């Protein structure tokens, strides 16, 4: 009896260890969650595309500018959560960012705009962008655009500098 129990117990223990060490998956998409460290660095927006929404239907994103105005923008994201993005026309915006894992539609990149004299903890409004992918050298972030009963998306492609 002991001979049978030992291998079964060993297999069970190995199964628990292997499952505990597997990559965390996003429940809604099945994709692996992206670690915060992959966002840290300097990123440049190289492309904007539209999914389920006409290009001219979106006048402004992030309460800042038309979607295409972000192409060529530089986003500097620091491990502390501080960051800044600068549009090609020179307009800059200080932000405080993080990764949000508890949304039903998937893992999200979220940030708050921080103005002079603001503290991030006192800012209650911000933005959440769906994380399409991030391999540490390129990433896509999708801004949901409400359309009647569903959503369209403005998708930004970033490359790390």
GROMACS .gro file of C-alpha atoms in nm:
model
  161
    1UNK     CA    1   0.000   0.000   0.000
    2UNK     CA    2   0.283   0.240   0.087
    3UNK     CA    3   0.450   0.165  -0.248
    4UNK     CA    4   0.140   0.279  -0.436
    5UNK     CA    5   0.079   0.587  -0.223
    6UNK     CA    6   0.433   0.727  -0.258
    7UNK     CA    7   0.431   0.764  -0.641
    8UNK     CA    8   0.077   0.903  -0.638
    9UNK     CA    9   0.170   1.158  -0.373
   10UNK     CA   10   0.486   1.250  -0.567
   11UNK     CA   11   0.289   1.301  -0.893
   12UNK     CA   12   0.029   1.511  -0.714
   13UNK     CA   13   0.301   1.729  -0.559
   14UNK     CA   14   0.472   1.777  -0.897
   15UNK     CA   15   0.139   1.872  -1.059
   16UNK     CA   16   0.076   2.136  -0.792
   17UNK     CA   17   0.426   2.281  -0.831
   18UNK     CA   18   0.401   2.297  -1.211
   19UNK     CA   19   0.060   2.465  -1.207
   20UNK     CA   20   0.175   2.715  -0.943
   21UNK     CA   21   0.471   2.817  -1.160
   22UNK     CA   22   0.274   2.871  -1.481
   23UNK     CA   23   0.227   3.218  -1.630
   24UNK     CA   24  -0.071   3.416  -1.504
   25UNK     CA   25  -0.341   3.430  -1.772
   26UNK     CA   26  -0.606   3.689  -1.831
   27UNK     CA   27  -0.944   3.527  -1.770
   28UNK     CA   28  -1.124   3.703  -2.055
   29UNK     CA   29  -0.865   3.682  -2.332
   30UNK     CA   30  -0.657   3.380  -2.232
   31UNK     CA   31  -0.344   3.585  -2.306
   32UNK     CA   32  -0.061   3.602  -2.057
   33UNK     CA   33  -0.071   3.909  -1.835
   34UNK     CA   34   0.204   4.161  -1.905
   35UNK     CA   35   0.431   4.254  -1.617
   36UNK     CA   36   0.469   4.617  -1.517
   37UNK     CA   37   0.842   4.606  -1.595
   38UNK     CA   38   0.776   4.562  -1.968
   39UNK     CA   39   0.620   4.909  -1.980
   40UNK     CA   40   0.914   5.092  -1.822
   41UNK     CA   41   1.121   5.288  -2.074
   42UNK     CA   42   1.081   5.534  -2.359
   43UNK     CA   43   0.822   5.449  -2.624
   44UNK     CA   44   0.728   5.611  -2.955
   45UNK     CA   45   0.385   5.580  -3.119
   46UNK     CA   46   0.451   5.454  -3.473
   47UNK     CA   47   0.099   5.386  -3.599
   48UNK     CA   48  -0.269   5.446  -3.531
   49UNK     CA   49  -0.545   5.223  -3.670
   50UNK     CA   50  -0.922   5.208  -3.636
   51UNK     CA   51  -1.125   4.897  -3.556
   52UNK     CA   52  -1.502   4.918  -3.593
   53UNK     CA   53  -1.502   5.296  -3.609
   54UNK     CA   54  -1.452   5.539  -3.896
   55UNK     CA   55  -1.136   5.748  -3.879
   56UNK     CA   56  -1.323   6.080  -3.901
   57UNK     CA   57  -1.576   5.977  -3.635
   58UNK     CA   58  -1.321   6.020  -3.355
   59UNK     CA   59  -1.241   6.387  -3.302
   60UNK     CA   60  -1.030   6.364  -2.984
   61UNK     CA   61  -0.880   6.093  -2.768
   62UNK     CA   62  -0.760   6.122  -2.409
   63UNK     CA   63  -0.923   6.468  -2.401
   64UNK     CA   64  -0.613   6.591  -2.581
   65UNK     CA   65  -0.601   6.574  -2.961
   66UNK     CA   66  -0.719   6.383  -3.269
   67UNK     CA   67  -0.592   6.021  -3.276
   68UNK     CA   68  -0.346   6.079  -3.562
   69UNK     CA   69  -0.177   6.362  -3.369
   70UNK     CA   70  -0.031   6.101  -3.132
   71UNK     CA   71   0.174   5.934  -3.410
   72UNK     CA   72   0.536   6.025  -3.338
   73UNK     CA   73   0.463   6.107  -2.973
   74UNK     CA   74   0.713   5.995  -2.710
   75UNK     CA   75   0.601   5.828  -2.386
   76UNK     CA   76   0.850   5.803  -2.100
   77UNK     CA   77   0.731   5.559  -1.833
   78UNK     CA   78   0.929   5.521  -1.511
   79UNK     CA   79   0.916   5.231  -1.266
   80UNK     CA   80   0.785   5.467  -0.995
   81UNK     CA   81   0.462   5.511  -1.194
   82UNK     CA   82   0.554   5.862  -1.303
   83UNK     CA   83   0.560   5.938  -1.672
   84UNK     CA   84   0.525   6.199  -1.941
   85UNK     CA   85   0.413   6.196  -2.301
   86UNK     CA   86   0.506   6.457  -2.558
   87UNK     CA   87   0.317   6.505  -2.884
   88UNK     CA   88   0.509   6.592  -3.203
   89UNK     CA   89   0.380   6.952  -3.177
   90UNK     CA   90   0.564   6.989  -2.843
   91UNK     CA   91   0.266   6.964  -2.607
   92UNK     CA   92   0.363   6.756  -2.302
   93UNK     CA   93   0.150   6.593  -2.034
   94UNK     CA   94   0.274   6.453  -1.702
   95UNK     CA   95   0.100   6.129  -1.601
   96UNK     CA   96   0.090   5.869  -1.327
   97UNK     CA   97   0.046   5.518  -1.473
   98UNK     CA   98  -0.013   5.159  -1.365
   99UNK     CA   99  -0.134   4.824  -1.498
  100UNK     CA  100  -0.492   4.727  -1.407
  101UNK     CA  101  -0.568   4.354  -1.398
  102UNK     CA  102  -0.928   4.341  -1.275
  103UNK     CA  103  -1.129   4.441  -1.582
  104UNK     CA  104  -1.363   4.191  -1.747
  105UNK     CA  105  -1.241   4.291  -2.094
  106UNK     CA  106  -0.875   4.224  -2.016
  107UNK     CA  107  -0.559   4.371  -1.871
  108UNK     CA  108  -0.542   4.750  -1.903
  109UNK     CA  109  -0.284   5.027  -1.903
  110UNK     CA  110  -0.427   5.308  -1.693
  111UNK     CA  111  -0.307   5.659  -1.625
  112UNK     CA  112  -0.408   5.989  -1.470
  113UNK     CA  113  -0.308   6.329  -1.602
  114UNK     CA  114  -0.111   6.518  -1.340
  115UNK     CA  115  -0.105   6.898  -1.354
  116UNK     CA  116   0.128   7.130  -1.164
  117UNK     CA  117   0.050   7.114  -0.792
  118UNK     CA  118  -0.150   6.788  -0.824
  119UNK     CA  119  -0.070   6.472  -0.633
  120UNK     CA  120  -0.159   6.145  -0.805
  121UNK     CA  121  -0.350   6.019  -0.499
  122UNK     CA  122  -0.584   6.320  -0.519
  123UNK     CA  123  -0.666   6.282  -0.891
  124UNK     CA  124  -0.980   6.070  -0.929
  125UNK     CA  125  -1.024   6.065  -1.307
  126UNK     CA  126  -0.811   5.895  -1.565
  127UNK     CA  127  -0.798   5.672  -1.870
  128UNK     CA  128  -0.783   5.297  -1.931
  129UNK     CA  129  -0.649   5.146  -2.252
  130UNK     CA  130  -0.674   4.776  -2.333
  131UNK     CA  131  -0.337   4.607  -2.366
  132UNK     CA  132  -0.324   4.429  -2.701
  133UNK     CA  133   0.030   4.300  -2.653
  134UNK     CA  134   0.361   4.404  -2.502
  135UNK     CA  135   0.677   4.200  -2.554
  136UNK     CA  136   0.908   4.463  -2.405
  137UNK     CA  137   1.013   4.608  -2.742
  138UNK     CA  138   0.676   4.678  -2.905
  139UNK     CA  139   0.323   4.710  -2.772
  140UNK     CA  140  -0.029   4.790  -2.879
  141UNK     CA  141  -0.281   4.978  -2.667
  142UNK     CA  142  -0.647   5.009  -2.764
  143UNK     CA  143  -0.873   5.297  -2.665
  144UNK     CA  144  -1.239   5.184  -2.649
  145UNK     CA  145  -1.480   5.420  -2.827
  146UNK     CA  146  -1.848   5.381  -2.730
  147UNK     CA  147  -2.070   5.315  -3.034
  148UNK     CA  148  -2.435   5.256  -2.960
  149UNK     CA  149  -2.454   4.915  -2.796
  150UNK     CA  150  -2.089   4.821  -2.852
  151UNK     CA  151  -1.737   4.953  -2.884
  152UNK     CA  152  -1.499   5.045  -3.161
  153UNK     CA  153  -1.129   5.092  -3.095
  154UNK     CA  154  -0.849   5.330  -3.179
  155UNK     CA  155  -0.534   5.116  -3.167
  156UNK     CA  156  -0.188   5.258  -3.109
  157UNK     CA  157   0.133   5.073  -3.191
  158UNK     CA  158   0.438   5.167  -2.984
  159UNK     CA  159   0.805   5.080  -3.034
  160UNK     CA  160   1.058   5.103  -2.754
  161UNK     CA  161   1.354   5.333  -2.813
   0.00000   0.00000   0.00000
